PDB file of C-alpha atoms in Angstrom:
ATOM      1  CA  MET A   1       6.686  -8.752  10.195  1.00 31.00           C
ATOM      2  CA  THR A   2       8.331  -9.356   6.960  1.00 29.00           C
ATOM      3  CA  VAL A   3       9.506  -6.163   4.636  1.00 29.00           C
ATOM      4  CA  ARG A   4       9.120  -6.866   1.366  1.00 29.00           C
ATOM      5  CA  PRO A   5       9.612  -3.254  -0.627  1.00 33.00           C
ATOM      6  CA  ARG A   6       9.514  -3.551  -4.052  1.00 33.00           C
ATOM      7  CA  ARG A   7      10.301  -0.961  -7.296  1.00 31.00           C
ATOM      8  CA  ARG A   8       8.514  -1.764 -10.194  1.00 31.00           C
ATOM      9  CA  PRO A   9       6.641  -5.638 -10.138  1.00 27.00           C
ATOM     10  CA  ALA A  10       9.889  -7.932 -10.610  1.00 23.00           C
ATOM     11  CA  ALA A  11      12.567  -8.053  -7.470  1.00 22.00           C
ATOM     12  CA  VAL A  12      11.191  -8.977  -4.155  1.00 22.00           C
ATOM     13  CA  ALA A  13      13.399  -9.644  -0.861  1.00 22.00           C
ATOM     14  CA  ALA A  14      11.846 -10.251   2.371  1.00 22.00           C
ATOM     15  CA  GLY A  15      12.954  -9.239   5.990  1.00 23.00           C
ATOM     16  CA  VAL A  16      11.614 -10.421   9.352  1.00 21.00           C
ATOM     17  CA  VAL A  17      10.762  -7.462  11.261  1.00 27.00           C
ATOM     18  CA  ALA A  18       7.928  -9.175  14.268  1.00 29.00           C
ATOM     19  CA  ALA A  19       4.503 -10.167  13.276  1.00 38.00           C
ATOM     20  CA  LEU A  20       3.218  -8.241  10.091  1.00 48.00           C
ATOM     21  CA  ALA A  21       3.485  -9.534   6.388  1.00 54.00           C
ATOM     22  CA  LEU A  22       4.739  -5.921   4.067  1.00 52.00           C
ATOM     23  CA  VAL A  23       5.148  -5.653   0.750  1.00 51.00           C
ATOM     24  CA  ALA A  24       6.236  -2.613  -1.341  1.00 54.00           C
ATOM     25  CA  CYS A  25       6.867  -1.535  -4.797  1.00 56.00           C
ATOM     26  CA  THR A  26       7.671   2.035  -5.296  1.00 51.00           C
ATOM     27  CA  PRO A  27       7.244   4.110  -8.685  1.00 54.00           C
ATOM     28  CA  ASP A  28      11.173   4.870  -8.943  1.00 47.00           C
ATOM     29  CA  GLY A  29      12.051   1.092 -10.726  1.00 46.00           C
ATOM     30  CA  GLY A  30      14.713   0.373  -7.605  1.00 40.00           C
ATOM     31  CA  GLY A  31      14.979  -2.781  -5.936  1.00 36.00           C
ATOM     32  CA  PRO A  32      13.483  -3.928  -2.810  1.00 38.00           C
ATOM     33  CA  ASP A  33      15.982  -1.961  -0.888  1.00 33.00           C
ATOM     34  CA  GLY A  34      16.056   0.866  -2.402  1.00 37.00           C
ATOM     35  CA  GLY A  35      18.908   1.208  -4.053  1.00 32.00           C
ATOM     36  CA  GLY A  36      18.604   0.445  -8.055  1.00 28.00           C
ATOM     37  CA  PRO A  37      16.468  -1.290 -10.870  1.00 25.00           C
ATOM     38  CA  ASP A  38      14.831  -4.124 -10.095  1.00 28.00           C
ATOM     39  CA  ASP A  39      15.319  -7.621 -12.116  1.00 27.00           C
ATOM     40  CA  GLY A  40      13.454  -5.074 -15.611  1.00 27.00           C
ATOM     41  CA  ALA A  41       9.711  -4.998 -15.279  1.00 29.00           C
ATOM     42  CA  SER A  42       8.184  -4.797 -18.493  1.00 28.00           C
ATOM     43  CA  ASP A  43       6.443  -1.340 -17.429  1.00 33.00           C
ATOM     44  CA  PRO A  44       8.539   1.142 -15.692  1.00 31.00           C
ATOM     45  CA  GLY A  45       5.451   3.380 -14.597  1.00 37.00           C
ATOM     46  CA  ALA A  46       4.016   0.125 -12.808  1.00 38.00           C
ATOM     47  CA  ARG A  47       5.277  -0.435  -8.976  1.00 38.00           C
ATOM     48  CA  SER A  48       4.035  -2.415  -5.989  1.00 38.00           C
ATOM     49  CA  ALA A  49       2.653  -1.534  -2.826  1.00 35.00           C
ATOM     50  CA  PRO A  50      -0.066  -2.043   0.552  1.00 32.00           C
ATOM     51  CA  ALA A  51      -4.275   0.018   0.934  1.00 33.00           C
ATOM     52  CA  THR A  52      -8.267   1.102   0.478  1.00 30.00           C
ATOM     53  CA  ALA A  53     -10.541   3.937   0.894  1.00 29.00           C
ATOM     54  CA  GLY A  54     -11.075   6.445   2.856  1.00 29.00           C
ATOM     55  CA  GLU A  55      -9.664   9.881   4.374  1.00 26.00           C
ATOM     56  CA  ALA A  56      -9.475  11.491   7.797  1.00 27.00           C
ATOM     57  CA  ALA A  57     -11.974  14.530   7.891  1.00 26.00           C
ATOM     58  CA  GLU A  58     -10.440  17.610   8.586  1.00 28.00           C
ATOM     59  CA  GLY A  59      -9.744  18.413  12.665  1.00 29.00           C
ATOM     60  CA  THR A  60      -9.758  14.240  13.395  1.00 32.00           C
ATOM     61  CA  GLY A  61      -6.693  13.643  15.620  1.00 36.00           C
ATOM     62  CA  PRO A  62      -4.588  10.355  14.555  1.00 40.00           C
ATOM     63  CA  ALA A  63      -6.193   7.258  13.133  1.00 42.00           C
ATOM     64  CA  ASP A  64      -7.430   5.017  15.139  1.00 52.00           C
ATOM     65  CA  ASP A  65      -5.374   1.778  15.695  1.00 58.00           C
ATOM     66  CA  THR A  66      -8.000  -0.973  16.812  1.00 63.00           C
ATOM     67  CA  GLY A  67      -6.577  -4.343  15.473  1.00 68.00           C
ATOM     68  CA  ALA A  68      -8.175  -6.035  12.453  1.00 66.00           C
ATOM     69  CA  ALA A  69      -9.923  -8.355  14.961  1.00 64.00           C
ATOM     70  CA  ASP A  70     -13.492  -8.305  13.877  1.00 70.00           C
ATOM     71  CA  ALA A  71     -12.732  -5.082  12.455  1.00 80.00           C
ATOM     72  CA  ASP A  72     -15.021  -4.464   9.413  1.00 91.00           C
ATOM     73  CA  PRO A  73     -12.339  -4.550   6.154  1.00 95.00           C
ATOM     74  CA  ALA A  74     -13.998  -1.392   4.542  1.00 96.00           C
ATOM     75  CA  ASP A  75     -13.687   0.717   7.823  1.00 95.00           C
ATOM     76  CA  TYR A  76     -10.501  -0.792   8.690  1.00 96.00           C
ATOM     77  CA  ALA A  77      -9.077   0.459   4.863  1.00 97.00           C
ATOM     78  CA  ALA A  78     -10.736   3.883   5.541  1.00 97.00           C
ATOM     79  CA  ARG A  79      -8.245   4.034   8.547  1.00 96.00           C
ATOM     80  CA  LEU A  80      -5.236   3.579   6.895  1.00 97.00           C
ATOM     81  CA  VAL A  81      -6.294   5.617   4.155  1.00 98.00           C
ATOM     82  CA  ALA A  82      -6.903   8.197   7.357  1.00 97.00           C
ATOM     83  CA  ARG A  83      -3.502   7.692   8.741  1.00 97.00           C
ATOM     84  CA  THR A  84      -1.768   7.833   5.349  1.00 98.00           C
ATOM     85  CA  GLN A  85      -2.893  11.026   4.693  1.00 98.00           C
ATOM     86  CA  GLU A  86      -1.597  12.015   8.277  1.00 98.00           C
ATOM     87  CA  VAL A  87       1.223  10.783   6.999  1.00 98.00           C
ATOM     88  CA  ARG A  88       1.393  12.837   4.129  1.00 98.00           C
ATOM     89  CA  ASP A  89       0.999  16.248   6.196  1.00 98.00           C
ATOM     90  CA  GLU A  90       3.284  15.595   8.356  1.00 97.00           C
ATOM     91  CA  ALA A  91       6.002  15.625   5.579  1.00 98.00           C
ATOM     92  CA  GLY A  92       4.219  18.115   4.310  1.00 98.00           C
ATOM     93  CA  VAL A  93       3.463  16.454   0.872  1.00 98.00           C
ATOM     94  CA  PRO A  94      -0.360  16.752  -0.486  1.00 98.00           C
ATOM     95  CA  ARG A  95      -2.791  14.492   0.316  1.00 98.00           C
ATOM     96  CA  LEU A  96      -4.120  11.953  -1.912  1.00 98.00           C
ATOM     97  CA  GLU A  97      -7.286  12.090  -4.028  1.00 97.00           C
ATOM     98  CA  GLU A  98      -9.503   8.971  -3.393  1.00 97.00           C
ATOM     99  CA  SER A  99      -9.928   6.594  -6.671  1.00 97.00           C
ATOM    100  CA  ALA A 100     -12.430   4.073  -7.422  1.00 97.00           C
ATOM    101  CA  CYS A 101     -10.670   2.846 -10.699  1.00 98.00           C
ATOM    102  CA  ALA A 102      -7.107   2.169  -7.821  1.00 98.00           C
ATOM    103  CA  GLN A 103      -9.942   1.415  -5.159  1.00 97.00           C
ATOM    104  CA  ASP A 104     -11.380  -1.824  -7.429  1.00 97.00           C
ATOM    105  CA  ALA A 105      -7.992  -2.643  -8.423  1.00 98.00           C
ATOM    106  CA  ALA A 106      -7.024  -2.868  -4.686  1.00 98.00           C
ATOM    107  CA  ARG A 107      -9.905  -4.900  -4.351  1.00 98.00           C
ATOM    108  CA  ALA A 108      -9.232  -7.169  -6.777  1.00 97.00           C
ATOM    109  CA  ARG A 109      -5.086  -7.421  -5.716  1.00 96.00           C
ATOM    110  CA  ALA A 110      -6.974  -7.653  -1.977  1.00 97.00           C
ATOM    111  CA  ALA A 111      -9.294 -11.215  -2.666  1.00 97.00           C
ATOM    112  CA  ALA A 112      -6.275 -12.613  -4.826  1.00 96.00           C
ATOM    113  CA  LEU A 113      -4.060 -12.985  -2.211  1.00 96.00           C
ATOM    114  CA  VAL A 114      -5.795 -14.088   0.803  1.00 95.00           C
ATOM    115  CA  GLY A 115      -4.557 -17.339   1.059  1.00 93.00           C
ATOM    116  CA  ALA A 116      -1.501 -17.270  -1.123  1.00 93.00           C
ATOM    117  CA  PRO A 117       2.001 -15.587  -0.499  1.00 92.00           C
ATOM    118  CA  LEU A 118       2.838 -11.692  -0.046  1.00 91.00           C
ATOM    119  CA  GLU A 119       3.958 -11.040  -3.532  1.00 92.00           C
ATOM    120  CA  HIS A 120       3.256  -8.545  -5.943  1.00 90.00           C
ATOM    121  CA  ALA A 121       2.152  -8.828  -9.523  1.00 91.00           C
ATOM    122  CA  PRO A 122       2.682  -6.371 -12.754  1.00 94.00           C
ATOM    123  CA  LEU A 123       0.334  -3.574 -12.251  1.00 96.00           C
ATOM    124  CA  ASP A 124       0.829  -2.892 -15.900  1.00 95.00           C
ATOM    125  CA  ASP A 125      -3.411  -3.119 -16.452  1.00 95.00           C
ATOM    126  CA  VAL A 126      -3.529  -0.390 -13.491  1.00 96.00           C
ATOM    127  CA  VAL A 127      -2.138   2.055 -15.092  1.00 96.00           C
ATOM    128  CA  ALA A 128      -3.431   1.122 -18.601  1.00 96.00           C
ATOM    129  CA  THR A 129      -6.666   1.417 -17.074  1.00 96.00           C
ATOM    130  CA  CYS A 130      -6.742   4.165 -14.240  1.00 97.00           C
ATOM    131  CA  THR A 131      -3.683   6.471 -15.352  1.00 94.00           C
ATOM    132  CA  PRO A 132      -3.147   9.109 -18.375  1.00 92.00           C
ATOM    133  CA  PRO A 133      -0.839   8.077 -20.797  1.00 92.00           C
ATOM    134  CA  GLY A 134       2.779   8.299 -18.947  1.00 93.00           C
ATOM    135  CA  GLY A 135       1.224   7.565 -15.594  1.00 96.00           C
ATOM    136  CA  THR A 136       2.104   5.178 -13.068  1.00 96.00           C
ATOM    137  CA  ALA A 137       1.221   2.911 -10.288  1.00 97.00           C
ATOM    138  CA  ALA A 138       2.653   1.779  -7.594  1.00 97.00           C
ATOM    139  CA  GLU A 139       1.764  -0.724  -4.850  1.00 96.00           C
ATOM    140  CA  ASN A 140       1.972  -1.419  -0.925  1.00 97.00           C
ATOM    141  CA  LEU A 141       0.729  -5.280   0.408  1.00 96.00           C
ATOM    142  CA  SER A 142      -0.149  -5.760   3.991  1.00 95.00           C
ATOM    143  CA  ARG A 143      -1.252  -9.096   6.012  1.00 94.00           C
ATOM    144  CA  ALA A 144      -1.490  -8.865   9.870  1.00 89.00           C
ATOM    145  CA  ALA A 145      -3.737  -8.348  12.708  1.00 88.00           C
ATOM    146  CA  ALA A 146      -2.375  -4.887  13.878  1.00 90.00           C
ATOM    147  CA  GLY A 147      -4.069  -1.904  13.605  1.00 93.00           C
ATOM    148  CA  PRO A 148      -3.862   0.492  10.874  1.00 95.00           C
ATOM    149  CA  ALA A 149      -1.637   3.040  12.754  1.00 95.00           C
ATOM    150  CA  ASP A 150       0.927  -0.253  13.415  1.00 95.00           C
ATOM    151  CA  VAL A 151       0.806  -1.218   9.453  1.00 96.00           C
ATOM    152  CA  VAL A 152       1.249   2.465   8.219  1.00 97.00           C
ATOM    153  CA  ASP A 153       4.278   2.680  10.701  1.00 96.00           C
ATOM    154  CA  ALA A 154       5.629  -0.199  10.104  1.00 95.00           C
ATOM    155  CA  TRP A 155       5.409   0.951   6.064  1.00 96.00           C
ATOM    156  CA  MET A 156       7.186   4.089   7.395  1.00 97.00           C
ATOM    157  CA  GLY A 157       9.968   1.896   8.885  1.00 96.00           C
ATOM    158  CA  SER A 158      10.737   0.747   5.022  1.00 94.00           C
ATOM    159  CA  HIS A 159      12.661   2.729   2.472  1.00 95.00           C
ATOM    160  CA  GLY A 160      10.120   1.340  -0.527  1.00 94.00           C
ATOM    161  CA  HIS A 161       6.947   1.442   1.305  1.00 95.00           C
ATOM    162  CA  ARG A 162       7.635   4.906   2.599  1.00 97.00           C
ATOM    163  CA  ALA A 163       9.083   6.229  -0.883  1.00 97.00           C
ATOM    164  CA  ASN A 164       5.335   5.602  -2.284  1.00 97.00           C
ATOM    165  CA  LEU A 165       3.254   6.838   0.901  1.00 98.00           C
ATOM    166  CA  LEU A 166       5.501  10.194   0.472  1.00 98.00           C
ATOM    167  CA  ASP A 167       5.945  10.439  -2.975  1.00 98.00           C
ATOM    168  CA  PRO A 168       4.287  13.660  -4.253  1.00 98.00           C
ATOM    169  CA  GLU A 169       3.888  12.312  -7.892  1.00 97.00           C
ATOM    170  CA  LEU A 170       1.061   9.749  -6.651  1.00 97.00           C
ATOM    171  CA  THR A 171      -1.777  11.689  -6.272  1.00 97.00           C
ATOM    172  CA  ALA A 172      -4.722   9.516  -5.666  1.00 98.00           C
ATOM    173  CA  VAL A 173      -4.712   5.978  -3.826  1.00 98.00           C
ATOM    174  CA  GLY A 174      -6.936   3.039  -3.187  1.00 98.00           C
ATOM    175  CA  VAL A 175      -7.082   0.639  -0.391  1.00 98.00           C
ATOM    176  CA  ALA A 176      -9.159  -2.369   0.103  1.00 98.00           C
ATOM    177  CA  CYS A 177      -8.434  -5.459   2.512  1.00 97.00           C
ATOM    178  CA  ALA A 178     -10.029  -8.704   2.987  1.00 96.00           C
ATOM    179  CA  PRO A 179     -10.027 -11.133   5.568  1.00 93.00           C
ATOM    180  CA  ASP A 180      -7.667 -13.997   5.470  1.00 91.00           C
ATOM    181  CA  PRO A 181      -8.496 -16.739   7.702  1.00 86.00           C
ATOM    182  CA  GLY A 182      -5.679 -18.982   7.134  1.00 78.00           C
ATOM    183  CA  GLU A 183      -3.112 -16.116   8.804  1.00 70.00           C
ATOM    184  CA  GLY A 184      -4.355 -16.893  12.021  1.00 71.00           C
ATOM    185  CA  ASP A 185      -7.135 -14.177  14.334  1.00 72.00           C
ATOM    186  CA  GLY A 186      -8.656 -11.712  12.741  1.00 78.00           C
ATOM    187  CA  ALA A 187      -5.748 -11.003  10.108  1.00 90.00           C
ATOM    188  CA  LEU A 188      -6.789  -8.710   7.368  1.00 94.00           C
ATOM    189  CA  VAL A 189      -4.660  -8.860   3.788  1.00 95.00           C
ATOM    190  CA  CYS A 190      -4.982  -5.074   2.318  1.00 96.00           C
ATOM    191  CA  ALA A 191      -3.806  -3.584  -1.117  1.00 97.00           C
ATOM    192  CA  GLN A 192      -3.146   0.076  -1.314  1.00 98.00           C
ATOM    193  CA  VAL A 193      -2.626   1.467  -4.897  1.00 98.00           C
ATOM    194  CA  PHE A 194      -1.308   4.607  -6.204  1.00 98.00           C
ATOM    195  CA  LEU A 195      -1.747   6.356  -9.320  1.00 98.00           C
ATOM    196  CA  GLY A 196       0.461   9.243 -10.450  1.00 96.00           C
TER     197      GLY A 196
END
């Protein structure tokens, strides 16, 4: 798995972690290791990391962790959201609202990443379209055949991704996934867009 946390859309770093590729851009403008500003993205409110729509119903157990092979991309995205809500619950952070605007942005990002390197693009348009003045956006990205719980758990092990998942100032989310046939059997590329 390759982990590339990112704090604004400019700097990207890579580390090897198993057979799952991840990229995060966080709201505080810190670099890939979470240790400070990146190389100067144009919008200090824009940050990147991965996800899609869906929320676990009250009283349900842990998110189903069936892998991506033969998974419906919308169902897989919903399970990413459900697991995200679970980790926020466990950390005592308020749940995220689902945003149609963030989901549209996530859908466009996932489609653009099919067959392309897993890299962040500026989130200026997302901030301008989906947030009130002074708002922010963040993004987590993944490319994997692993189950949604494994993806979220891997994000939790990465400073930049974890920062996005647990940031109480990020209050809405949209997640979308698309099949990525060039990446092996059952691989999905997913974008999780946060708004705050």
